[in-house]
């Protein structure tokens, strides 16, 4: 388990990744640039963006400002993603080239498929593009985002390079334990976006109780819960105070009792069964042909 912002955990290709990062979805312009720069100067070493966020140029400027201020580029772990409309071998390759240019970087540390296509063959063609990019050295690792078990199984059967990371939504009350366990079994690191429930986690009574117990905020409790599950949380914020608070989660420990309390916030059994029946990869889900956008 990581014990500081500078600690890293191993990926399945031997590369390492920081255990907590900054998400940038919804931030553009100077707001995004300043948030990235401030986070890096406060000790963050993982920055997450995507072509779909329309902020890669801004994020890149923040990263390069930090590098110009003395932070070595090889200490900063940069993630970007290929969007649903750019799936396929040629399109994904072109999307990556455009992302790299917008970021103004020689390489990224992790390149992800942002969302799975309902057609496994499209996912595989896109993965071939990522494998070629990885082999070129312009991405130090490759992975996926929002993939369920049913999306991963056919990909893993054909992949020459196994996904190093699966990024998906995780917060207390939405633990995604099934896919988390599956990723663990396949040596794929889980990364959690919206780890503080888009700022709504502070309204959860049990989070508030644990926050008082540990003299922390509910957001810090949620982030610590992710870290102790070996899930990398990437909370997004442009507020300098919140960026600092989100990083202040390495000086306390949640007990087994605390962790069980948070784990049990998930939906009741009937609701969990309904959700599981609609997971990509199940017969019920495939018959519906449904895909969340």
Coordinates of C-alpha atoms in Angstrom, one line a residue:
X1 CA 0.0 0.0 0.0
X2 CA 1.3 3.5 -0.9
X3 CA 2.2 5.6 2.1
X4 CA 2.8 9.0 0.5
X5 CA 2.1 11.1 -2.6
X6 CA 5.5 10.1 -4.0
X7 CA 5.0 6.4 -3.4
X8 CA 4.3 4.2 -6.4
X9 CA 2.8 0.8 -7.0
X10 CA 3.9 -1.7 -9.6
X11 CA 2.1 -2.3 -12.9
X12 CA 2.1 -5.7 -14.6
X13 CA 4.7 -4.5 -17.1
X14 CA 7.2 -3.4 -14.5
X15 CA 6.4 0.3 -14.7
X16 CA 5.2 2.0 -11.6
X17 CA 2.3 4.4 -10.9
X18 CA 1.6 6.9 -8.1
X19 CA -1.1 5.8 -5.7
X20 CA -3.2 9.0 -5.8
X21 CA -3.7 11.6 -8.6
X22 CA -5.6 14.6 -9.9
X23 CA -8.6 14.2 -12.2
X24 CA -9.2 17.1 -14.6
X25 CA -12.6 16.3 -16.2
X26 CA -14.7 19.4 -16.5
X27 CA -11.8 21.8 -16.2
X28 CA -10.5 23.9 -19.1
X29 CA -8.4 26.9 -19.8
X30 CA -6.4 28.6 -17.1
X31 CA -8.4 26.8 -14.4
X32 CA -7.1 23.4 -15.7
X33 CA -3.6 24.7 -16.2
X34 CA -3.3 26.3 -12.7
X35 CA -4.9 23.2 -11.0
X36 CA -2.4 20.9 -12.6
X37 CA 0.5 23.1 -11.8
X38 CA -0.6 23.7 -8.2
X39 CA -1.2 19.9 -7.7
X40 CA 2.3 19.0 -9.0
X41 CA 4.0 21.6 -6.9
X42 CA 2.1 20.3 -3.8
X43 CA 3.4 16.8 -4.4
X44 CA 1.0 15.2 -6.8
X45 CA 2.7 13.1 -9.4
X46 CA -0.3 11.6 -11.3
X47 CA -2.4 13.8 -13.7
X48 CA -5.4 12.3 -15.6
X49 CA -6.9 13.8 -18.7
X50 CA -8.5 12.7 -22.0
X51 CA -9.1 13.9 -25.5
X52 CA -12.8 14.1 -24.7
X53 CA -12.2 16.5 -21.8
X54 CA -11.1 19.2 -24.3
X55 CA -8.3 20.3 -22.0
X56 CA -5.2 18.5 -23.1
X57 CA -3.5 21.7 -24.2
X58 CA -4.3 23.3 -20.8
X59 CA -3.2 20.3 -18.8
X60 CA 0.0 20.1 -20.9
X61 CA 0.8 23.7 -20.1
X62 CA 0.4 23.0 -16.4
X63 CA 2.7 20.0 -16.6
X64 CA 5.3 21.9 -18.6
X65 CA 5.2 24.8 -16.2
X66 CA 6.0 22.4 -13.3
X67 CA 8.8 20.8 -15.3
X68 CA 10.2 24.3 -16.0
X69 CA 10.0 24.9 -12.2
X70 CA 12.2 22.0 -11.5
X71 CA 10.0 18.9 -11.3
X72 CA 11.6 16.2 -13.4
X73 CA 9.3 15.0 -16.2
X74 CA 10.0 11.4 -15.4
X75 CA 8.5 11.9 -12.0
X76 CA 5.1 13.0 -13.4
X77 CA 2.7 10.3 -14.5
X78 CA 0.5 11.5 -17.3
X79 CA -2.7 9.7 -18.5
X80 CA -4.9 10.4 -21.5
X81 CA -7.5 8.5 -23.4
X82 CA -9.0 7.7 -26.8
X83 CA -12.7 8.6 -27.1
X84 CA -15.5 6.4 -28.4
X85 CA -15.7 8.2 -31.8
X86 CA -12.0 7.5 -32.4
X87 CA -12.1 3.7 -32.0
X88 CA -10.4 1.4 -34.4
X89 CA -6.7 0.9 -35.5
X90 CA -6.2 4.0 -37.6
X91 CA -8.5 6.3 -35.8
X92 CA -7.1 5.5 -32.4
X93 CA -3.5 6.0 -33.6
X94 CA -4.4 9.4 -35.1
X95 CA -6.2 10.3 -31.9
X96 CA -3.1 9.5 -29.8
X97 CA -0.9 11.6 -32.1
X98 CA -3.2 14.5 -31.7
X99 CA -3.3 14.1 -27.9
X100 CA 0.5 14.0 -27.7
X101 CA 0.7 17.2 -29.8
X102 CA -1.9 19.0 -27.6
X103 CA -0.1 17.9 -24.4
X104 CA 3.2 19.0 -25.9
X105 CA 4.9 16.0 -24.5
X106 CA 7.3 13.4 -26.0
X107 CA 5.3 10.5 -24.4
X108 CA 2.5 9.7 -22.0
X109 CA 2.8 7.3 -19.1
X110 CA -0.6 5.6 -19.7
X111 CA -2.9 5.6 -22.7
X112 CA -6.4 4.2 -22.2
X113 CA -9.5 3.2 -24.2
X114 CA -12.0 5.6 -22.6
X115 CA -15.1 3.5 -23.1
X116 CA -15.6 0.0 -24.5
X117 CA -17.5 -0.4 -27.7
X118 CA -20.5 -2.9 -27.8
X119 CA -18.6 -4.7 -30.6
X120 CA -15.7 -6.7 -29.2
X121 CA -13.9 -6.5 -32.6
X122 CA -13.8 -2.7 -32.4
X123 CA -12.3 -2.9 -29.0
X124 CA -9.7 -5.4 -30.3
X125 CA -8.8 -3.2 -33.3
X126 CA -8.4 -0.2 -31.0
X127 CA -6.3 -2.3 -28.6
X128 CA -4.0 -3.2 -31.5
X129 CA -3.4 0.5 -32.0
X130 CA -2.5 0.9 -28.3
X131 CA -0.2 -2.0 -28.5
X132 CA 1.7 -0.5 -31.4
X133 CA 1.9 2.8 -29.5
X134 CA 3.2 1.0 -26.5
X135 CA 5.8 -0.8 -28.5
X136 CA 7.0 2.5 -29.9
X137 CA 7.7 3.8 -26.4
X138 CA 5.4 6.8 -26.7
X139 CA 3.2 5.3 -24.0
X140 CA 4.9 3.6 -21.1
X141 CA 1.8 1.6 -20.3
X142 CA -1.7 1.0 -21.8
X143 CA -5.0 0.1 -20.4
X144 CA -8.8 0.6 -20.4
X145 CA -11.5 2.6 -18.7
X146 CA -15.1 1.7 -17.8
X147 CA -14.5 -1.9 -18.9
X148 CA -16.6 -4.6 -17.2
X149 CA -15.7 -8.2 -16.9
X150 CA -17.6 -9.0 -20.1
X151 CA -15.6 -6.4 -22.0
X152 CA -12.3 -7.5 -20.6
X153 CA -12.5 -11.3 -21.2
X154 CA -12.4 -11.2 -25.0
X155 CA -9.7 -8.5 -24.9
X156 CA -7.5 -10.5 -22.6
X157 CA -7.9 -13.6 -24.8
X158 CA -6.4 -11.7 -27.8
X159 CA -4.1 -9.1 -26.3
X160 CA -0.4 -9.3 -26.9
X161 CA 0.1 -6.7 -24.2
X162 CA -2.2 -7.0 -21.2
X163 CA -4.0 -3.9 -19.9
X164 CA -2.1 -2.5 -17.0
X165 CA -5.0 -0.4 -15.6
X166 CA -8.8 -0.3 -15.6
X167 CA -10.2 3.1 -14.7
X168 CA -13.8 3.2 -13.5
X169 CA -16.1 5.0 -11.1
X170 CA -15.6 3.9 -7.5
X171 CA -16.6 5.5 -4.2
X172 CA -18.0 4.2 -0.9
X173 CA -21.5 3.0 -1.7
X174 CA -20.4 2.1 -5.3
X175 CA -17.4 -0.2 -4.6
X176 CA -17.7 -2.2 -7.9
X177 CA -16.3 -5.2 -5.9
X178 CA -17.0 -7.7 -8.7
X179 CA -14.9 -5.9 -11.3
X180 CA -12.3 -4.9 -8.7
X181 CA -11.8 -8.6 -7.7
X182 CA -11.6 -9.6 -11.3
X183 CA -9.0 -7.0 -12.1
X184 CA -7.0 -8.0 -9.1
X185 CA -7.1 -11.7 -10.3
X186 CA -5.8 -10.6 -13.7
X187 CA -3.1 -8.3 -12.2
X188 CA -4.8 -5.2 -13.6
X189 CA -4.6 -2.1 -11.3
X190 CA -8.0 -0.5 -10.6
X191 CA -8.1 3.3 -10.7
X192 CA -11.2 5.1 -9.4
X193 CA -12.7 8.3 -10.8
X194 CA -15.3 10.3 -8.9
X195 CA -13.9 8.8 -5.7
X196 CA -15.7 11.4 -3.6
X197 CA -19.0 10.9 -5.4
X198 CA -18.7 14.2 -7.4
X199 CA -18.5 16.1 -4.1
X200 CA -21.6 14.5 -2.6
X201 CA -19.8 12.1 -0.3
X202 CA -19.9 14.6 2.6
X203 CA -23.7 14.0 2.8
X204 CA -23.2 10.4 3.8
X205 CA -23.9 10.0 7.5
X206 CA -21.5 7.1 8.0
X207 CA -18.7 9.0 6.3
X208 CA -19.4 11.9 8.6
X209 CA -19.2 9.6 11.6
X210 CA -15.8 8.2 10.5
X211 CA -14.6 11.7 9.7
X212 CA -15.3 12.9 13.2
X213 CA -13.6 9.7 14.6
X214 CA -10.4 10.3 12.6
X215 CA -10.5 14.2 12.7
X216 CA -10.7 14.2 8.9
X217 CA -13.2 15.2 6.2
X218 CA -15.6 12.7 4.7
X219 CA -13.7 13.2 1.4
X220 CA -10.5 12.2 3.1
X221 CA -12.2 9.1 4.5
X222 CA -13.4 8.1 1.1
X223 CA -10.0 8.6 -0.5
X224 CA -8.3 6.6 2.3
X225 CA -10.8 3.8 1.8
X226 CA -9.8 3.6 -1.9
X227 CA -6.1 3.6 -1.1
X228 CA -6.5 0.8 1.5
X229 CA -8.3 -1.3 -1.2
X230 CA -5.3 -0.7 -3.5
X231 CA -7.5 1.4 -5.8
X232 CA -5.9 4.6 -7.1
X233 CA -8.3 7.5 -6.5
X234 CA -8.2 10.5 -8.9
X235 CA -10.3 13.2 -7.3
X236 CA -10.8 16.3 -9.4
X237 CA -10.6 19.8 -8.0
X238 CA -9.4 23.2 -9.1
X239 CA -9.5 24.6 -5.6
X240 CA -6.0 24.8 -4.1
X241 CA -7.2 24.1 -0.6
X242 CA -9.2 21.1 -1.7
X243 CA -6.2 19.8 -3.7
X244 CA -4.1 20.0 -0.6
X245 CA -6.8 18.4 1.6
X246 CA -7.3 15.5 -0.8
X247 CA -3.6 14.7 -0.5
X248 CA -3.6 14.8 3.3
X249 CA -4.7 11.1 3.6
X250 CA -1.5 9.4 4.6
X251 CA -1.4 10.1 8.3
X252 CA -4.2 7.9 9.5
X253 CA -5.5 4.3 9.0
X254 CA -9.0 2.9 8.7
X255 CA -9.5 -0.2 10.9
X256 CA -11.0 -3.4 9.6
X257 CA -14.3 -2.3 11.3
X258 CA -14.1 1.1 9.5
X259 CA -13.5 -0.6 6.1
X260 CA -16.3 -3.0 6.6
X261 CA -18.7 -0.2 7.5
X262 CA -17.8 1.5 4.2
X263 CA -17.9 -1.7 2.2
X264 CA -21.4 -2.3 3.4
X265 CA -22.7 1.0 2.0
X266 CA -23.2 -0.7 -1.3
X267 CA -26.8 -1.2 -2.6
X268 CA -29.0 -3.8 -0.9
X269 CA -28.8 -7.4 -2.2
X270 CA -31.9 -7.1 -4.5
X271 CA -30.6 -3.9 -6.1
X272 CA -27.1 -5.5 -6.4
X273 CA -28.6 -8.4 -8.3
X274 CA -30.5 -6.1 -10.6
X275 CA -27.3 -4.2 -11.3
X276 CA -25.4 -7.4 -11.9
X277 CA -28.0 -8.6 -14.4
X278 CA -27.4 -5.5 -16.4
X279 CA -23.6 -5.6 -16.4
X280 CA -21.9 -5.7 -19.8
X281 CA -21.0 -9.3 -20.5
X282 CA -24.2 -10.9 -19.0
X283 CA -26.8 -12.5 -21.3
X284 CA -29.4 -10.0 -20.1
X285 CA -27.2 -7.1 -20.9
X286 CA -26.1 -8.4 -24.3
X287 CA -29.7 -9.0 -25.3
X288 CA -30.6 -5.4 -24.5
X289 CA -27.7 -4.1 -26.5
X290 CA -27.5 -1.2 -24.0
X291 CA -24.4 0.9 -23.4
X292 CA -24.1 3.8 -21.0
X293 CA -22.8 6.9 -22.6

